[in-house]
mmCIF file of C-alpha atoms and ligand atoms in Angstrom:
data_model
loop_
_atom_site.group_PDB
_atom_site.id
_atom_site.type_symbol
_atom_site.label_atom_id
_atom_site.label_comp_id
_atom_site.label_asym_id
_atom_site.label_seq_id
_atom_site.Cartn_x
_atom_site.Cartn_y
_atom_site.Cartn_z
ATOM 1 C CA UNK A 1 47.106 -9.420 -13.629
ATOM 2 C CA UNK A 2 44.750 -6.526 -13.440
ATOM 3 C CA UNK A 3 42.522 -6.814 -10.293
ATOM 4 C CA UNK A 4 39.034 -5.181 -10.374
ATOM 5 C CA UNK A 5 38.158 -3.836 -7.048
ATOM 6 C CA UNK A 6 34.511 -4.863 -6.571
ATOM 7 C CA UNK A 7 32.908 -2.248 -4.472
ATOM 8 C CA UNK A 8 29.804 -3.156 -2.633
ATOM 9 C CA UNK A 9 26.812 -1.285 -3.854
ATOM 10 C CA UNK A 10 24.998 0.897 -1.845
ATOM 11 C CA UNK A 11 21.739 -0.993 -1.016
ATOM 12 C CA UNK A 12 18.332 0.880 -0.897
ATOM 13 C CA UNK A 13 15.051 0.042 0.559
ATOM 14 C CA UNK A 14 12.367 2.167 -0.855
ATOM 15 C CA UNK A 15 8.887 3.013 0.489
ATOM 16 C CA UNK A 16 5.956 4.463 -1.422
ATOM 17 C CA UNK A 17 2.037 4.804 -1.085
ATOM 18 C CA UNK A 18 1.277 6.107 -4.546
ATOM 19 C CA UNK A 19 1.860 5.869 -8.257
ATOM 20 C CA UNK A 20 5.628 5.549 -7.876
ATOM 21 C CA UNK A 21 6.783 8.229 -10.439
ATOM 22 C CA UNK A 22 9.725 8.985 -8.107
ATOM 23 C CA UNK A 23 10.830 5.376 -7.639
ATOM 24 C CA UNK A 24 10.207 4.993 -11.486
ATOM 25 C CA UNK A 25 12.706 7.899 -12.116
ATOM 26 C CA UNK A 26 15.361 6.383 -9.728
ATOM 27 C CA UNK A 27 14.868 2.885 -11.287
ATOM 28 C CA UNK A 28 15.435 4.308 -14.506
ATOM 29 C CA UNK A 29 18.734 5.627 -13.507
ATOM 30 C CA UNK A 30 19.721 2.418 -12.133
ATOM 31 C CA UNK A 31 18.778 0.308 -15.246
ATOM 32 C CA UNK A 32 20.646 2.736 -17.403
ATOM 33 C CA UNK A 33 23.706 2.202 -15.301
ATOM 34 C CA UNK A 34 24.028 5.745 -14.150
ATOM 35 C CA UNK A 35 23.236 5.142 -10.669
ATOM 36 C CA UNK A 36 25.429 2.403 -8.914
ATOM 37 C CA UNK A 37 22.734 1.184 -6.108
ATOM 38 C CA UNK A 38 20.941 -2.112 -5.694
ATOM 39 C CA UNK A 39 17.373 -1.690 -4.845
ATOM 40 C CA UNK A 40 17.020 -4.559 -2.325
ATOM 41 C CA UNK A 41 13.402 -4.020 -1.319
ATOM 42 C CA UNK A 42 10.366 -1.983 -2.069
ATOM 43 C CA UNK A 43 7.437 -1.809 0.265
ATOM 44 C CA UNK A 44 4.063 0.062 0.568
ATOM 45 C CA UNK A 45 1.098 0.462 2.898
ATOM 46 C CA UNK A 46 -1.351 0.581 0.090
ATOM 47 C CA UNK A 47 -2.498 -2.705 -1.573
ATOM 48 C CA UNK A 48 -2.262 -2.197 -5.385
ATOM 49 C CA UNK A 49 0.108 0.849 -5.293
ATOM 50 C CA UNK A 50 1.647 1.707 -8.556
ATOM 51 C CA UNK A 51 4.853 1.495 -6.808
ATOM 52 C CA UNK A 52 4.440 -2.354 -5.960
ATOM 53 C CA UNK A 53 3.249 -2.988 -9.674
ATOM 54 C CA UNK A 54 6.471 -1.228 -10.919
ATOM 55 C CA UNK A 55 8.744 -3.365 -8.636
ATOM 56 C CA UNK A 56 7.058 -6.493 -9.693
ATOM 57 C CA UNK A 57 7.586 -5.497 -13.424
ATOM 58 C CA UNK A 58 11.182 -4.906 -12.567
ATOM 59 C CA UNK A 59 11.600 -8.126 -10.801
ATOM 60 C CA UNK A 60 12.536 -6.478 -7.557
ATOM 61 C CA UNK A 61 11.761 -7.903 -4.053
ATOM 62 C CA UNK A 62 8.529 -5.994 -2.763
ATOM 63 C CA UNK A 63 5.949 -6.550 -0.052
ATOM 64 C CA UNK A 64 2.876 -4.821 1.380
ATOM 65 C CA UNK A 65 2.701 -3.848 4.974
ATOM 66 C CA UNK A 66 -1.029 -2.620 5.242
ATOM 67 C CA UNK A 67 -2.326 -0.644 8.305
ATOM 68 C CA UNK A 68 -5.829 -0.747 9.499
ATOM 69 C CA UNK A 69 -5.696 1.092 12.712
ATOM 70 C CA UNK A 70 -4.140 4.619 12.057
ATOM 71 C CA UNK A 71 -4.342 6.682 8.943
ATOM 72 C CA UNK A 72 -1.112 8.781 9.352
ATOM 73 C CA UNK A 73 1.350 6.115 10.892
ATOM 74 C CA UNK A 74 1.780 2.516 11.168
ATOM 75 C CA UNK A 75 1.073 0.580 14.548
ATOM 76 C CA UNK A 76 4.483 -0.122 16.245
ATOM 77 C CA UNK A 77 4.032 -3.803 15.584
ATOM 78 C CA UNK A 78 3.549 -3.315 11.774
ATOM 79 C CA UNK A 79 6.262 -0.705 11.552
ATOM 80 C CA UNK A 80 8.677 -3.154 13.320
ATOM 81 C CA UNK A 81 7.895 -5.872 10.808
ATOM 82 C CA UNK A 82 8.605 -3.521 8.096
ATOM 83 C CA UNK A 83 11.853 -2.469 9.532
ATOM 84 C CA UNK A 84 12.792 -6.223 9.925
ATOM 85 C CA UNK A 85 11.855 -6.853 6.389
ATOM 86 C CA UNK A 86 14.051 -3.859 5.154
ATOM 87 C CA UNK A 87 17.004 -4.900 7.495
ATOM 88 C CA UNK A 88 16.750 -8.392 6.447
ATOM 89 C CA UNK A 89 16.902 -7.592 2.877
ATOM 90 C CA UNK A 90 20.240 -5.867 3.596
ATOM 91 C CA UNK A 91 18.878 -2.224 2.979
ATOM 92 C CA UNK A 92 21.588 0.537 4.003
ATOM 93 C CA UNK A 93 19.500 3.453 3.322
ATOM 94 C CA UNK A 94 15.778 4.064 3.134
ATOM 95 C CA UNK A 95 14.421 6.207 0.456
ATOM 96 C CA UNK A 96 10.874 7.495 0.883
ATOM 97 C CA UNK A 97 9.268 8.105 -2.402
ATOM 98 C CA UNK A 98 5.788 9.454 -1.788
ATOM 99 C CA UNK A 99 5.337 7.322 1.336
ATOM 100 C CA UNK A 100 2.357 8.891 3.125
ATOM 101 C CA UNK A 101 2.822 7.848 6.852
ATOM 102 C CA UNK A 102 4.948 9.453 9.566
ATOM 103 C CA UNK A 103 7.985 7.422 10.535
ATOM 104 C CA UNK A 104 8.315 6.382 13.935
ATOM 105 C CA UNK A 105 11.196 4.764 16.045
ATOM 106 C CA UNK A 106 11.145 1.306 14.686
ATOM 107 C CA UNK A 107 12.408 2.648 11.160
ATOM 108 C CA UNK A 108 14.268 5.807 12.695
ATOM 109 C CA UNK A 109 16.270 3.650 15.144
ATOM 110 C CA UNK A 110 16.923 0.819 12.267
ATOM 111 C CA UNK A 111 18.189 3.423 9.772
ATOM 112 C CA UNK A 112 19.657 6.307 11.980
ATOM 113 C CA UNK A 113 20.484 9.327 9.679
ATOM 114 C CA UNK A 114 20.031 7.210 6.620
ATOM 115 C CA UNK A 115 16.238 7.807 5.790
ATOM 116 C CA UNK A 116 15.483 10.607 3.131
ATOM 117 C CA UNK A 117 12.197 11.691 1.662
ATOM 118 C CA UNK A 118 11.265 14.002 -1.135
ATOM 119 C CA UNK A 119 8.587 16.701 -0.348
ATOM 120 C CA UNK A 120 6.682 18.866 -3.068
ATOM 121 C CA UNK A 121 7.362 22.231 -1.536
ATOM 122 C CA UNK A 122 10.318 24.589 -0.871
ATOM 123 C CA UNK A 123 10.604 23.518 2.800
ATOM 124 C CA UNK A 124 10.232 24.915 5.436
ATOM 125 C CA UNK A 125 7.456 26.425 3.576
ATOM 126 C CA UNK A 126 4.306 24.302 3.235
ATOM 127 C CA UNK A 127 4.737 20.966 5.178
ATOM 128 C CA UNK A 128 2.309 18.243 5.197
ATOM 129 C CA UNK A 129 -0.381 17.125 2.626
ATOM 130 C CA UNK A 130 -0.721 18.515 -0.874
ATOM 131 C CA UNK A 131 1.934 21.049 -0.348
ATOM 132 C CA UNK A 132 1.700 22.312 -4.219
ATOM 133 C CA UNK A 133 -2.032 23.197 -3.400
ATOM 134 C CA UNK A 134 -0.910 24.964 -0.257
ATOM 135 C CA UNK A 135 1.584 27.127 -2.387
ATOM 136 C CA UNK A 136 -1.019 27.895 -5.066
ATOM 137 C CA UNK A 137 -3.816 28.832 -2.399
ATOM 138 C CA UNK A 138 -1.317 31.109 -0.675
ATOM 139 C CA UNK A 139 -0.712 32.938 -3.812
ATOM 140 C CA UNK A 140 2.940 32.117 -4.241
ATOM 141 C CA UNK A 141 4.759 32.676 -7.539
ATOM 142 C CA UNK A 142 7.134 29.779 -7.210
ATOM 143 C CA UNK A 143 6.911 26.253 -5.706
ATOM 144 C CA UNK A 144 9.237 23.418 -5.766
ATOM 145 C CA UNK A 145 10.376 20.106 -4.137
ATOM 146 C CA UNK A 146 12.861 19.451 -1.259
ATOM 147 C CA UNK A 147 14.895 16.349 -0.529
ATOM 148 C CA UNK A 148 15.411 16.243 3.135
ATOM 149 C CA UNK A 149 16.658 13.888 6.030
ATOM 150 C CA UNK A 150 13.641 12.425 7.876
ATOM 151 C CA UNK A 151 13.488 12.711 11.620
ATOM 152 C CA UNK A 152 10.713 12.296 14.002
ATOM 153 C CA UNK A 153 8.669 15.467 12.787
ATOM 154 C CA UNK A 154 6.640 15.904 9.810
ATOM 155 C CA UNK A 155 8.866 17.164 6.942
ATOM 156 C CA UNK A 156 11.125 18.859 9.609
ATOM 157 C CA UNK A 157 14.599 17.022 8.953
ATOM 158 C CA UNK A 158 17.622 18.623 7.607
ATOM 159 C CA UNK A 159 17.502 19.897 3.807
ATOM 160 C CA UNK A 160 19.837 18.210 1.337
ATOM 161 C CA UNK A 161 18.549 19.688 -1.884
ATOM 162 C CA UNK A 162 15.740 21.838 -3.355
ATOM 163 C CA UNK A 163 14.574 22.801 -6.946
ATOM 164 C CA UNK A 164 12.230 25.679 -7.946
ATOM 165 C CA UNK A 165 9.539 25.883 -10.340
ATOM 166 C CA UNK A 166 7.295 28.997 -11.359
ATOM 167 C CA UNK A 167 3.635 29.229 -10.612
ATOM 168 C CA UNK A 168 1.952 30.833 -13.517
ATOM 169 C CA UNK A 169 -1.439 32.708 -13.382
ATOM 170 C CA UNK A 170 -4.118 30.063 -14.599
ATOM 171 C CA UNK A 171 -2.252 27.252 -12.967
ATOM 172 C CA UNK A 172 -4.282 24.620 -11.398
ATOM 173 C CA UNK A 173 -3.076 22.408 -8.264
ATOM 174 C CA UNK A 174 -2.593 19.441 -10.894
ATOM 175 C CA UNK A 175 -0.279 21.620 -13.224
ATOM 176 C CA UNK A 176 1.767 22.956 -10.431
ATOM 177 C CA UNK A 177 2.238 19.448 -9.023
ATOM 178 C CA UNK A 178 3.216 18.108 -12.597
ATOM 179 C CA UNK A 179 5.671 20.728 -12.928
ATOM 180 C CA UNK A 180 7.324 20.001 -9.508
ATOM 181 C CA UNK A 181 7.316 16.324 -10.257
ATOM 182 C CA UNK A 182 9.603 16.974 -13.259
ATOM 183 C CA UNK A 183 12.065 18.466 -10.910
ATOM 184 C CA UNK A 184 11.575 15.753 -8.310
ATOM 185 C CA UNK A 185 12.600 13.165 -10.827
ATOM 186 C CA UNK A 186 15.676 15.108 -11.428
ATOM 187 C CA UNK A 187 16.897 15.772 -8.019
ATOM 188 C CA UNK A 188 16.046 12.705 -6.283
ATOM 189 C CA UNK A 189 18.235 10.317 -8.275
ATOM 190 C CA UNK A 190 20.984 13.197 -8.048
ATOM 191 C CA UNK A 191 20.885 13.154 -4.277
ATOM 192 C CA UNK A 192 21.127 9.368 -4.259
ATOM 193 C CA UNK A 193 24.244 9.704 -6.507
ATOM 194 C CA UNK A 194 25.960 12.006 -4.145
ATOM 195 C CA UNK A 195 25.074 9.516 -1.306
ATOM 196 C CA UNK A 196 26.726 6.857 -3.419
ATOM 197 C CA UNK A 197 29.811 9.128 -3.747
ATOM 198 C CA UNK A 198 29.954 9.629 -0.001
ATOM 199 C CA UNK A 199 29.102 13.424 -0.447
ATOM 200 C CA UNK A 200 26.098 13.253 2.137
ATOM 201 C CA UNK A 201 26.058 11.593 5.353
HETATM 202 C C1 GRF B 1 5.456 13.586 -4.754
HETATM 203 O O1 GRF B 1 5.075 14.705 -5.033
HETATM 204 C C2 GRF B 1 6.406 13.430 -3.458
HETATM 205 O O2 GRF B 1 7.038 14.745 -3.406
HETATM 206 C C3 GRF B 1 5.392 13.411 -2.324
HETATM 207 O O3 GRF B 1 4.395 12.371 -2.745
HETATM 208 C C4 GRF B 1 4.675 12.485 -4.218
HETATM 209 C C5 GRF B 1 4.768 11.077 -4.711
HETATM 210 O O4 GRF B 1 4.548 10.980 -6.239
HETATM 211 N N1 GRF B 1 6.243 13.111 -1.209
HETATM 212 P P1 GRF B 1 4.937 9.560 -6.629
HETATM 213 O O5 GRF B 1 4.246 8.422 -6.131
HETATM 214 O O6 GRF B 1 6.520 9.286 -6.671
HETATM 215 O O7 GRF B 1 4.373 9.800 -8.309
#
């Protein structure tokens, strides 16, 4: 008798605050059978965020962890509840896909060394908000995106992968960001596939 070894799939929690195009890119790969992971929980801090609608449409568990006190982080109680939600869902790794709050110890301690983020610049250049606009305003001729580990700083963690795009004369912030996002949607699923293969830890 031939026995198939059933390997436990890597289980992902995904956080996002926006339209969720990176989440959509990851989901496409999963649904196409090209990325052998299970998305066990999707969460957002923004009511009505596109990422929650996408999770709903895909029949994936999702939840809102809204914040009223702070703009750039969660109160420790809310972040602890979010960490518990992800842990109880069985998430092994946490994927930040456009999540706009700084991650603090409740999540860092729950997923030590297992949180990654995608940032729309060639880090270490242009940390923080609207990084594509920062690159354009600085007169750069190229921009890009970076997948990196998350630590307690803002976009300071160890770099895993980068992709470059050109900035052309006449570009707008929107056109640069759109060009970057094409690369984001390519490299983020690729990095997750590397994690699945045990090539990144
Ligand atoms: C992306 O540009 C990502 O680099 C940044 O936030 C944006 C999220 O976009 N962290 P989306 O919600 O995945 O479309």
